[in-house]
Amino acid sequence: MVNPEPAARRALPSVDRLLSSTAFSAFISRYGRALTTETIRELLQVQREKLAQNASAFDFDEGHFVAACDAALTKYTQPSLRPVFNLTGTVLHTNLGRALMPQSVADAVMTAMTRPVNLEFDLGGGARGERDTHVEKWITKLAGGEGAVVVNNNAAAVYLVLNTLGAQRTKREVIVSRGELIEIGGAFRIPDIMKRAGVKLVEVGTTNRTHLKDFAEAITPHTAAIMKVHTSNYVVQGFTASAPEAELAALAHEHGIPYIVDLGSGMLVNLEDYGLPHEPTPREALANGADLVTFSGDKLLGGPQAGLLVGKKDLIARIRKNPMKRALRVDKMTLAALDALLRLYTNPDKLREEVTTIRLLTRTRADIRVQAERVLPHVQNAVAGKGEARIVETGSQIGSGSLPVDSLPSAGIAISPIGKSKSSFADKLSLAFRALPVPVIGHIKDGAFVLDIRCLEHEAEFITQLTQLQFK
Ligand SMILES: *Cc1c(COP(=O)(O)O)cnc(C)c1O
C-alpha cells in the first residue's frame, strides 16, 4: 500500500493556513480558537481518508470545507436543551419539562437572574432573612396551614418530612396503607424513600382494603406518624376500602402523633370549577386534620419544579431546622417563579387566561378541532404522496401521575401511510418530525402517527418549518 501522507500534504491546506484565513478568523471569534482548530483537524482527517481511498478522483474544495466546518461548529454548539412541540397529548409531560409558565412568571425569573434581589435579606431590619418567606404568605393563604417550606421537588418534600420525623430517638415508625405504597416514575418509591429518610415503614391493611382499625392496631410507642399517600398514577377499583381521612387524623391526634399527607399533584383551586375532574387540594387535606401536606410545584399547580410543604407551625419549624433543608432548598429563580405564579391564584376567575397549564387543560375539543383544521392542509402538504393526514378525535392525558384514568376530549391529526400499510411508516415519520428545527413530538397509535393539537402553541412557527420535513 502506498503511504497517502505526502500526497495529502500536497493536496490539503495546513491547519495554520486555514486558521489564518478570513473565513476561519470569523469562526475563531465566534467559537474560540481551540474548538475551531479541533473541528478543522477532524474534518481534514475525513478529507485525508477520502484521498487515501481514491487519490485520482480527489479534489479539495476550500469553499465546501469552510461550509462543512461552519455546519459542524453550529451543530456542536447548539443548546442541548431545546424547545420542542409537545403534541403527545400529555399536557404535563415529565420528559418534556412538565408545566409551562406564563410570561409574567418568566419575567419575574429574569429579574431574579440578572439583578441582585432580597433573597435572604430583610429590607425593613436590614438583617438576614429566610428565603421561604417570599412565598410562605401566598402558600398559606391559598392552601391553608400555619406555615410553609419550599424545597427542590415533591420527592424532596416527602423525604424531608420523613427525615425530620425520623430524627426522634424512640419514635421512628411511620404507618402507611399497603394500597398506597406507590412508585412514581424515575424511581421514587415510598418504601425506599422511607428507608433513606431513616424511618421504619409499617405497612397495614391489604392492597385493596385498609380500615381504621388496621392503623389503630399498628400504633406503638415508637410510632412517629400516620401517612397517607395520594395514589396519583393508578387506581384501585372494585372491592376497596380506605379509612376516612378525618378519622385517621383523629386517631393520630389521640396518640399525640402527626398525620401527614403526600398529595402528589395537589391543586390550590377546585378543578371541577374549571370542568376538570376533581383533584384533592391541600386545603381539603388540612381541613380533614392533616398536620403536614406535601405537593409538587410543576404538576397541576403549573409552576416551577418545587416541593411545597404546608401545615402546623411547630412541624414546619422542625423541618426548617433540619440540616437537610439546606441541601434541598430552592434557588432564587424558583422562588421568583413561585411568587409570581401564586399571586395569579388570588384571582381564580382569571386563572384560565393566565396560568398556561390551566389554559391548556381546559381547552375544549371544539376549540382544538378548529385549530387542527387550520393546520391540517399544511401537514397534508408536508406528507403529500406518502402519507394521508386527517382529523381525529383524541383523548389527552393530564400527565405527571395526575388523574391517570380520566382523559380530556381532544382533537388531533393522524397521518397514515398511503396504500399498503408498512409497519415502519409511523416510526419513520415520527423520526422525521423529531428531526425538524424545533422537534415535533407526537405519538403512534394503530400504525398512524398522531399529533394531539391541545398543546400546539407557536402555530406559525410549526407551520413554517413543516416545509423542511424530510421523509422518504
Ligand atoms: C409526583 C409525585 C411525587 C414526586 O413529586 P416530584 O415533584 O416529581 O418530585 C411524590 N408523591 C406523589 C404522590 C406524586 O404524585
Short mmCIF file of C-alpha atoms and ligand atoms in Angstrom, two decimals:
data_model
loop_
_atom_site.label_atom_id
_atom_site.label_comp_id
_atom_site.label_asym_id
_atom_site.label_seq_id
_atom_site.Cartn_x
_atom_site.Cartn_y
_atom_site.Cartn_z
CA MET A 1 0.00 0.00 0.00
CA VAL A 2 1.18 3.47 -0.85
CA ASN A 3 1.53 5.89 2.03
CA PRO A 4 -1.01 8.67 1.31
CA GLU A 5 0.63 11.21 3.61
CA PRO A 6 2.92 13.04 1.16
CA ALA A 7 0.13 13.32 -1.41
CA ALA A 8 -2.27 14.53 1.25
CA ARG A 9 0.14 17.19 2.36
CA ARG A 10 0.33 18.49 -1.16
CA ALA A 11 -3.44 18.31 -1.78
CA LEU A 12 -4.67 19.66 1.54
CA PRO A 13 -4.04 23.05 3.17
CA SER A 14 -2.30 23.17 6.55
CA VAL A 15 -4.24 23.82 9.75
CA ASP A 16 -2.28 27.04 10.29
CA ARG A 17 -3.01 28.32 6.82
CA LEU A 18 -6.73 27.69 7.29
CA LEU A 19 -6.76 29.29 10.74
CA SER A 20 -5.32 32.50 9.34
CA SER A 21 -7.88 32.75 6.53
CA THR A 22 -10.73 35.28 6.75
CA ALA A 23 -13.46 32.64 7.00
CA PHE A 24 -11.81 30.89 9.90
CA SER A 25 -10.98 34.15 11.72
CA ALA A 26 -14.73 34.67 11.95
CA PHE A 27 -15.19 31.16 13.40
CA ILE A 28 -12.39 31.78 15.91
CA SER A 29 -14.04 34.92 17.16
CA ARG A 30 -17.41 33.17 17.44
CA TYR A 31 -16.44 29.73 18.76
CA GLY A 32 -12.93 30.18 20.13
CA ARG A 33 -9.59 29.05 18.71
CA ALA A 34 -9.47 25.64 20.42
CA LEU A 35 -12.85 24.43 19.15
CA THR A 36 -12.23 25.82 15.65
CA THR A 37 -8.82 24.11 15.46
CA GLU A 38 -10.27 20.83 16.69
CA THR A 39 -13.02 20.99 14.07
CA ILE A 40 -10.54 21.73 11.26
CA ARG A 41 -8.38 18.77 12.36
CA GLU A 42 -11.35 16.40 12.46
CA LEU A 43 -12.67 17.43 9.04
CA LEU A 44 -9.19 17.43 7.46
CA GLN A 45 -8.84 13.85 8.67
CA VAL A 46 -12.04 12.98 6.79
CA GLN A 47 -10.52 14.58 3.67
CA ARG A 48 -7.29 12.62 4.17
CA GLU A 49 -9.24 9.37 4.30
CA LYS A 50 -11.07 10.25 1.08
CA LEU A 51 -7.75 10.97 -0.56
CA ALA A 52 -6.34 7.66 0.60
CA GLN A 53 -9.30 5.83 -0.86
CA ASN A 54 -9.20 7.39 -4.28
CA ALA A 55 -6.38 9.83 -4.91
CA SER A 56 -7.06 10.31 -8.61
CA ALA A 57 -10.65 11.50 -8.06
CA PHE A 58 -9.78 13.65 -5.04
CA ASP A 59 -10.30 17.36 -5.29
CA PHE A 60 -10.10 19.63 -2.26
CA ASP A 61 -12.69 22.41 -2.43
CA GLU A 62 -11.93 25.03 0.18
CA GLY A 63 -15.38 26.62 -0.08
CA HIS A 64 -17.04 23.30 0.70
CA PHE A 65 -14.59 22.73 3.53
CA VAL A 66 -15.45 26.10 5.13
CA ALA A 67 -19.16 25.32 4.84
CA ALA A 68 -18.66 21.88 6.42
CA CYS A 69 -16.75 23.43 9.33
CA ASP A 70 -19.46 26.03 9.76
CA ALA A 71 -22.16 23.36 9.86
CA ALA A 72 -20.15 21.20 12.28
CA LEU A 73 -19.48 24.12 14.64
CA THR A 74 -23.10 25.28 14.53
CA LYS A 75 -24.34 21.79 15.31
CA TYR A 76 -21.81 21.22 18.07
CA THR A 77 -22.57 24.48 19.83
CA GLN A 78 -26.35 24.44 19.59
CA PRO A 79 -28.03 24.39 23.01
CA SER A 80 -28.58 20.93 24.37
CA LEU A 81 -31.87 21.89 25.99
CA ARG A 82 -34.07 22.91 23.07
CA PRO A 83 -37.69 23.87 22.63
CA VAL A 84 -39.91 21.18 21.12
CA PHE A 85 -43.57 20.93 20.20
CA ASN A 86 -45.36 18.72 22.71
CA LEU A 87 -48.09 17.15 20.59
CA THR A 88 -48.04 13.92 22.58
CA GLY A 89 -51.44 14.58 24.11
CA THR A 90 -49.93 14.54 27.61
CA VAL A 91 -50.11 18.06 28.97
CA LEU A 92 -47.81 17.74 31.99
CA HIS A 93 -45.18 15.59 30.26
CA THR A 94 -42.36 14.90 32.70
CA ASN A 95 -39.83 14.18 29.95
CA LEU A 96 -40.78 17.39 28.14
CA GLY A 97 -40.47 19.63 31.18
CA ARG A 98 -43.95 19.43 32.77
CA ALA A 99 -45.67 22.78 33.41
CA LEU A 100 -45.28 25.73 31.05
CA MET A 101 -45.25 29.09 32.74
CA PRO A 102 -46.84 32.36 31.73
CA GLN A 103 -44.73 35.28 30.55
CA SER A 104 -45.31 37.22 33.80
CA VAL A 105 -43.67 34.37 35.69
CA ALA A 106 -40.78 34.21 33.23
CA ASP A 107 -40.27 37.97 33.61
CA ALA A 108 -40.02 37.62 37.39
CA VAL A 109 -37.41 34.88 36.96
CA MET A 110 -35.44 37.04 34.54
CA THR A 111 -35.24 39.82 37.11
CA ALA A 112 -34.10 37.42 39.82
CA MET A 113 -31.46 36.03 37.47
CA THR A 114 -29.96 39.25 36.29
CA ARG A 115 -30.24 41.58 39.30
CA PRO A 116 -29.42 41.35 42.99
CA VAL A 117 -32.57 40.53 44.96
CA ASN A 118 -33.57 40.48 48.65
CA LEU A 119 -33.45 36.67 48.69
CA GLU A 120 -32.42 36.31 52.34
CA PHE A 121 -32.38 39.94 53.33
CA ASP A 122 -35.00 41.64 55.47
CA LEU A 123 -35.33 45.05 53.84
CA GLY A 124 -37.02 46.51 56.93
CA GLY A 125 -34.49 45.41 59.54
CA GLY A 126 -31.50 45.07 57.24
CA ALA A 127 -30.80 41.69 58.82
CA ARG A 128 -30.59 38.20 57.42
CA GLY A 129 -33.96 36.83 56.30
CA GLU A 130 -35.42 33.46 55.44
CA ARG A 131 -35.80 32.68 51.73
CA ASP A 132 -39.10 30.80 52.03
CA THR A 133 -40.89 33.85 53.47
CA HIS A 134 -41.22 35.23 49.93
CA VAL A 135 -43.84 32.59 49.16
CA GLU A 136 -44.97 31.38 52.58
CA LYS A 137 -47.62 34.08 52.82
CA TRP A 138 -49.16 33.03 49.49
CA ILE A 139 -48.97 29.30 50.11
CA THR A 140 -50.69 29.54 53.50
CA LYS A 141 -53.25 31.99 52.16
CA LEU A 142 -54.16 29.74 49.24
CA ALA A 143 -53.67 26.28 50.75
CA GLY A 144 -54.38 26.96 54.41
CA GLY A 145 -51.97 25.91 57.15
CA GLU A 146 -49.85 27.94 59.55
CA GLY A 147 -46.52 27.80 57.77
CA ALA A 148 -44.86 26.60 54.58
CA VAL A 149 -41.49 25.37 53.37
CA VAL A 150 -40.32 25.04 49.77
CA VAL A 151 -37.77 22.51 48.54
CA ASN A 152 -36.42 21.20 45.26
CA ASN A 153 -39.37 18.94 44.35
CA ASN A 154 -42.10 16.92 45.99
CA ALA A 155 -39.83 13.89 46.31
CA ALA A 156 -37.53 16.09 48.41
CA ALA A 157 -40.50 17.38 50.41
CA VAL A 158 -41.61 13.84 51.31
CA TYR A 159 -38.03 12.90 52.16
CA LEU A 160 -37.57 15.97 54.33
CA VAL A 161 -40.80 15.38 56.28
CA LEU A 162 -39.90 11.74 56.94
CA ASN A 163 -36.27 12.54 57.74
CA THR A 164 -37.36 15.19 60.23
CA LEU A 165 -39.84 12.85 61.93
CA GLY A 166 -37.29 10.02 61.87
CA ALA A 167 -34.77 12.12 63.78
CA GLN A 168 -36.54 11.33 67.07
CA ARG A 169 -34.66 8.82 69.22
CA THR A 170 -37.51 6.48 70.10
CA LYS A 171 -40.18 7.26 67.53
CA ARG A 172 -39.26 6.18 64.05
CA GLU A 173 -42.17 4.17 62.70
CA VAL A 174 -44.44 5.56 60.00
CA ILE A 175 -47.67 3.70 59.27
CA VAL A 176 -48.91 3.56 55.64
CA SER A 177 -51.66 1.54 53.95
CA ARG A 178 -50.44 -1.28 51.67
CA GLY A 179 -52.66 0.17 48.96
CA GLU A 180 -50.59 3.38 48.90
CA LEU A 181 -47.01 2.12 48.62
CA ILE A 182 -46.58 3.87 45.32
CA GLU A 183 -43.81 4.13 42.77
CA ILE A 184 -43.64 7.35 40.77
CA GLY A 185 -41.63 7.40 37.52
CA GLY A 186 -37.94 7.99 38.00
CA ALA A 187 -37.56 5.51 40.87
CA PHE A 188 -39.41 7.39 43.60
CA ARG A 189 -40.76 4.58 45.76
CA ILE A 190 -42.33 5.18 49.14
CA PRO A 191 -40.59 2.19 50.85
CA ASP A 192 -37.16 3.25 49.51
CA ILE A 193 -37.64 6.90 50.45
CA MET A 194 -38.63 5.84 53.97
CA LYS A 195 -35.52 3.72 54.35
CA ARG A 196 -33.26 6.54 53.15
CA ALA A 197 -35.07 9.04 55.34
CA GLY A 198 -34.30 6.90 58.36
CA VAL A 199 -37.84 5.85 59.27
CA LYS A 200 -39.27 2.39 59.57
CA LEU A 201 -42.19 1.62 57.29
CA VAL A 202 -45.08 -0.13 58.98
CA GLU A 203 -47.47 -1.43 56.30
CA VAL A 204 -51.04 -2.07 57.26
CA GLY A 205 -54.14 -3.47 55.56
CA THR A 206 -54.15 -5.10 52.14
CA THR A 207 -53.69 -3.83 48.60
CA ASN A 208 -57.41 -3.20 48.12
CA ARG A 209 -58.73 -2.66 51.65
CA THR A 210 -57.36 -0.88 54.69
CA HIS A 211 -59.51 0.02 57.69
CA LEU A 212 -59.15 2.45 60.54
CA LYS A 213 -58.63 -0.45 62.97
CA ASP A 214 -55.60 -1.62 60.93
CA PHE A 215 -53.94 1.70 61.73
CA ALA A 216 -55.13 1.68 65.35
CA GLU A 217 -53.64 -1.76 65.95
CA ALA A 218 -50.29 -0.76 64.45
CA ILE A 219 -49.73 2.24 66.72
CA THR A 220 -46.95 1.66 69.27
CA PRO A 221 -44.87 3.97 71.48
CA HIS A 222 -42.44 4.06 68.52
CA THR A 223 -44.93 5.46 66.01
CA ALA A 224 -43.72 8.79 64.57
CA ALA A 225 -46.62 9.45 62.18
CA ILE A 226 -49.52 8.10 60.16
CA MET A 227 -49.04 8.84 56.48
CA LYS A 228 -51.44 8.99 53.58
CA VAL A 229 -50.11 8.91 50.02
CA HIS A 230 -52.31 10.02 47.16
CA THR A 231 -52.26 7.17 44.64
CA SER A 232 -51.74 9.59 41.83
CA ASN A 233 -50.73 7.34 38.96
CA TYR A 234 -53.07 4.38 39.42
CA VAL A 235 -56.46 3.48 40.83
CA VAL A 236 -57.58 0.55 42.91
CA GLN A 237 -61.09 -0.31 41.79
CA GLY A 238 -63.74 -2.82 42.81
CA PHE A 239 -63.93 -4.23 46.34
CA THR A 240 -62.00 -1.48 48.07
CA ALA A 241 -61.97 0.36 51.37
CA SER A 242 -59.82 3.02 52.93
CA ALA A 243 -60.03 4.78 56.26
CA PRO A 244 -61.70 8.21 56.08
CA GLU A 245 -59.05 10.90 56.36
CA ALA A 246 -60.74 12.77 59.20
CA GLU A 247 -60.84 9.56 61.25
CA LEU A 248 -57.19 8.80 60.50
CA ALA A 249 -56.25 12.28 61.61
CA ALA A 250 -58.32 11.94 64.80
CA LEU A 251 -56.67 8.59 65.57
CA ALA A 252 -53.21 10.09 65.11
CA HIS A 253 -54.03 13.05 67.31
CA GLU A 254 -55.46 10.82 70.10
CA HIS A 255 -52.00 9.30 70.26
CA GLY A 256 -50.20 12.61 70.03
CA ILE A 257 -48.64 11.89 66.63
CA PRO A 258 -48.90 13.82 63.36
CA TYR A 259 -50.99 12.80 60.38
CA ILE A 260 -49.14 13.60 57.17
CA VAL A 261 -50.37 13.56 53.58
CA ASP A 262 -48.41 13.36 50.33
CA LEU A 263 -50.80 14.77 47.75
CA GLY A 264 -48.52 14.38 44.75
CA SER A 265 -50.00 16.89 42.37
CA GLY A 266 -52.18 18.91 44.66
CA MET A 267 -54.08 21.89 43.38
CA LEU A 268 -54.97 25.18 45.01
CA VAL A 269 -58.37 25.53 43.39
CA ASN A 270 -61.23 23.11 42.86
CA LEU A 271 -60.64 21.82 39.33
CA GLU A 272 -64.33 20.95 38.99
CA ASP A 273 -64.99 24.69 38.74
CA TYR A 274 -62.97 24.52 35.52
CA GLY A 275 -64.77 21.49 34.11
CA LEU A 276 -61.95 19.13 35.05
CA PRO A 277 -62.05 16.03 37.28
CA HIS A 278 -61.61 16.70 40.99
CA GLU A 279 -58.09 16.57 42.38
CA PRO A 280 -57.63 16.70 46.19
CA THR A 281 -56.44 20.08 47.43
CA PRO A 282 -54.09 20.81 50.35
CA ARG A 283 -56.90 22.87 51.88
CA GLU A 284 -59.18 19.81 51.96
CA ALA A 285 -56.43 17.67 53.44
CA LEU A 286 -55.74 20.25 56.14
CA ALA A 287 -59.47 20.59 56.84
CA ASN A 288 -59.59 16.82 57.30
CA GLY A 289 -56.98 17.17 60.02
CA ALA A 290 -53.65 16.73 58.22
CA ASP A 291 -50.74 18.26 60.13
CA LEU A 292 -48.47 18.43 57.08
CA VAL A 293 -49.24 18.23 53.38
CA THR A 294 -46.71 17.95 50.55
CA PHE A 295 -47.31 18.63 46.84
CA SER A 296 -45.48 19.49 43.60
CA GLY A 297 -44.92 22.92 42.10
CA ASP A 298 -44.76 21.79 38.47
CA LYS A 299 -47.70 19.44 38.20
CA LEU A 300 -51.25 20.84 38.23
CA LEU A 301 -50.13 24.00 40.01
CA GLY A 302 -48.41 24.98 36.76
CA GLY A 303 -45.24 26.45 38.24
CA PRO A 304 -41.55 25.65 38.53
CA GLN A 305 -40.15 22.34 39.78
CA ALA A 306 -40.56 22.54 43.54
CA GLY A 307 -41.95 20.69 46.53
CA LEU A 308 -44.33 22.63 48.75
CA LEU A 309 -44.88 21.68 52.39
CA VAL A 310 -47.67 23.30 54.31
CA GLY A 311 -49.07 22.67 57.77
CA LYS A 312 -48.63 23.16 61.53
CA LYS A 313 -46.23 25.81 62.77
CA ASP A 314 -44.27 23.56 65.14
CA LEU A 315 -43.70 20.89 62.50
CA ILE A 316 -42.73 23.48 59.89
CA ALA A 317 -40.25 24.94 62.41
CA ARG A 318 -38.71 21.49 63.00
CA ILE A 319 -38.43 20.91 59.25
CA ARG A 320 -36.70 24.28 58.79
CA LYS A 321 -34.12 23.33 61.41
CA ASN A 322 -33.28 20.02 59.73
CA PRO A 323 -29.82 20.45 58.12
CA MET A 324 -31.15 18.56 55.08
CA LYS A 325 -33.38 21.57 54.35
CA ARG A 326 -30.22 23.43 53.35
CA ALA A 327 -29.31 20.65 50.93
CA LEU A 328 -32.76 20.58 49.39
CA ARG A 329 -33.57 24.28 49.27
CA VAL A 330 -34.66 26.01 46.08
CA ASP A 331 -32.82 28.79 44.29
CA LYS A 332 -33.91 32.36 43.70
CA MET A 333 -35.26 31.59 40.23
CA THR A 334 -37.67 29.02 41.61
CA LEU A 335 -38.81 31.37 44.36
CA ALA A 336 -39.29 34.21 41.90
CA ALA A 337 -41.38 31.93 39.67
CA LEU A 338 -43.48 30.63 42.56
CA ASP A 339 -44.02 34.11 43.93
CA ALA A 340 -45.26 35.37 40.56
CA LEU A 341 -47.37 32.28 39.89
CA LEU A 342 -49.07 32.09 43.30
CA ARG A 343 -50.14 35.71 43.03
CA LEU A 344 -52.13 34.74 39.90
CA TYR A 345 -54.10 32.27 42.03
CA THR A 346 -55.58 35.09 44.08
CA ASN A 347 -57.97 35.72 41.19
CA PRO A 348 -59.48 32.32 40.29
CA ASP A 349 -61.68 33.91 37.61
CA LYS A 350 -58.63 34.75 35.53
CA LEU A 351 -56.69 31.51 36.04
CA ARG A 352 -57.88 30.06 32.77
CA GLU A 353 -56.43 33.01 30.91
CA GLU A 354 -53.29 33.49 32.95
CA VAL A 355 -51.96 30.11 34.04
CA THR A 356 -50.70 28.29 30.95
CA THR A 357 -51.28 24.79 32.32
CA ILE A 358 -54.90 25.54 33.24
CA ARG A 359 -55.48 27.18 29.88
CA LEU A 360 -54.21 24.10 28.05
CA LEU A 361 -56.06 21.66 30.29
CA THR A 362 -59.37 23.46 29.86
CA ARG A 363 -59.35 23.80 26.07
CA THR A 364 -62.48 22.24 24.59
CA ARG A 365 -62.44 19.66 21.84
CA ALA A 366 -64.32 22.09 19.58
CA ASP A 367 -61.66 24.75 20.04
CA ILE A 368 -58.82 22.28 19.49
CA ARG A 369 -60.57 20.93 16.41
CA VAL A 370 -60.77 24.38 14.82
CA GLN A 371 -57.02 24.73 15.26
CA ALA A 372 -56.39 21.20 13.93
CA GLU A 373 -58.40 22.03 10.81
CA ARG A 374 -56.39 25.20 10.29
CA VAL A 375 -53.13 23.28 10.48
CA LEU A 376 -54.27 20.21 8.54
CA PRO A 377 -53.61 21.44 4.95
CA HIS A 378 -50.02 22.29 5.86
CA VAL A 379 -49.46 18.83 7.32
CA GLN A 380 -51.11 17.29 4.24
CA ASN A 381 -48.70 19.22 2.01
CA ALA A 382 -45.70 18.13 4.03
CA VAL A 383 -46.51 14.43 3.73
CA ALA A 384 -48.08 14.56 0.25
CA GLY A 385 -47.60 11.42 -1.82
CA LYS A 386 -46.50 9.34 1.14
CA GLY A 387 -48.96 9.80 3.93
CA GLU A 388 -52.56 10.73 4.34
CA ALA A 389 -53.42 13.21 7.11
CA ARG A 390 -56.88 13.55 8.60
CA ILE A 391 -58.57 14.99 11.69
CA VAL A 392 -59.18 12.53 14.51
CA GLU A 393 -60.73 12.71 17.96
CA THR A 394 -58.16 12.02 20.65
CA GLY A 395 -58.06 11.84 24.42
CA SER A 396 -55.41 13.97 26.12
CA GLN A 397 -53.88 12.97 29.41
CA ILE A 398 -53.20 15.43 32.21
CA GLY A 399 -49.92 13.63 32.90
CA SER A 400 -47.39 13.58 35.73
CA GLY A 401 -49.44 10.99 37.53
CA SER A 402 -52.47 13.25 37.84
CA LEU A 403 -55.84 11.63 37.30
CA PRO A 404 -54.50 8.65 35.33
CA VAL A 405 -57.86 7.28 34.24
CA ASP A 406 -59.50 10.49 33.12
CA SER A 407 -58.82 11.60 29.59
CA LEU A 408 -59.71 15.01 28.25
CA PRO A 409 -61.65 15.11 24.95
CA SER A 410 -59.25 16.50 22.38
CA ALA A 411 -58.59 16.56 18.64
CA GLY A 412 -55.57 15.83 16.54
CA ILE A 413 -54.16 14.95 13.16
CA ALA A 414 -53.45 11.31 12.33
CA ILE A 415 -51.08 10.52 9.47
CA SER A 416 -51.31 7.04 7.99
CA PRO A 417 -49.48 5.50 5.04
CA ILE A 418 -50.97 5.73 1.55
CA GLY A 419 -51.78 2.33 0.10
CA LYS A 420 -50.45 -0.83 1.65
CA SER A 421 -49.61 -0.21 5.28
CA LYS A 422 -45.96 -0.54 6.16
CA SER A 423 -45.21 -1.25 9.77
CA SER A 424 -42.24 1.13 9.80
CA PHE A 425 -44.23 4.07 8.43
CA ALA A 426 -45.19 5.67 11.74
CA ASP A 427 -41.72 5.16 13.23
CA LYS A 428 -40.04 6.81 10.25
CA LEU A 429 -42.49 9.68 10.22
CA SER A 430 -42.08 10.22 13.92
CA LEU A 431 -38.30 10.36 13.43
CA ALA A 432 -38.72 12.89 10.59
CA PHE A 433 -40.87 15.15 12.77
CA ARG A 434 -38.32 14.94 15.56
CA ALA A 435 -35.59 16.00 13.13
CA LEU A 436 -37.28 19.35 12.37
CA PRO A 437 -35.51 22.52 13.63
CA VAL A 438 -37.99 22.63 16.52
CA PRO A 439 -38.59 18.91 17.02
CA VAL A 440 -42.22 17.81 16.99
CA ILE A 441 -43.09 15.01 19.39
CA GLY A 442 -46.28 13.07 18.70
CA HIS A 443 -47.34 9.53 19.42
CA ILE A 444 -48.03 6.37 17.45
CA LYS A 445 -51.42 4.72 17.51
CA ASP A 446 -52.72 1.87 15.34
CA GLY A 447 -49.94 2.31 12.79
CA ALA A 448 -50.58 6.05 12.40
CA PHE A 449 -48.50 8.96 13.63
CA VAL A 450 -50.79 11.18 15.71
CA LEU A 451 -50.35 14.84 16.64
CA ASP A 452 -52.63 15.91 19.50
CA ILE A 453 -53.24 19.60 18.91
CA ARG A 454 -54.23 20.54 22.50
CA CYS A 455 -50.78 21.93 23.34
CA LEU A 456 -49.93 23.47 19.96
CA GLU A 457 -48.71 26.99 20.67
CA HIS A 458 -46.43 28.96 18.30
CA GLU A 459 -48.62 27.74 15.48
CA ALA A 460 -46.99 29.91 12.78
CA GLU A 461 -43.55 28.52 13.63
CA PHE A 462 -44.95 24.99 13.50
CA ILE A 463 -46.46 25.54 10.06
CA THR A 464 -43.43 27.31 8.60
CA GLN A 465 -41.00 24.58 9.46
CA LEU A 466 -43.21 21.82 8.01
CA THR A 467 -41.76 22.61 4.56
CA GLN A 468 -38.46 21.24 5.88
CA LEU A 469 -39.89 17.82 6.73
CA GLN A 470 -37.68 15.18 5.11
CA PHE A 471 -39.48 11.93 4.79
CA LYS A 472 -38.84 9.11 2.33
C1 LIG B 1 -45.36 13.17 41.58
C2 LIG B 1 -45.41 12.64 42.96
C3 LIG B 1 -44.30 12.70 43.80
C4 LIG B 1 -43.00 13.26 43.34
O1 LIG B 1 -43.13 14.62 43.05
P1 LIG B 1 -41.98 15.40 42.23
O2 LIG B 1 -42.38 16.84 42.33
O3 LIG B 1 -42.00 14.85 40.86
O4 LIG B 1 -40.70 15.11 42.93
C5 LIG B 1 -44.42 12.21 45.07
N1 LIG B 1 -45.59 11.68 45.52
C6 LIG B 1 -46.68 11.61 44.73
C7 LIG B 1 -47.94 11.01 45.28
C8 LIG B 1 -46.63 12.09 43.42
O5 LIG B 1 -47.70 12.02 42.62
#
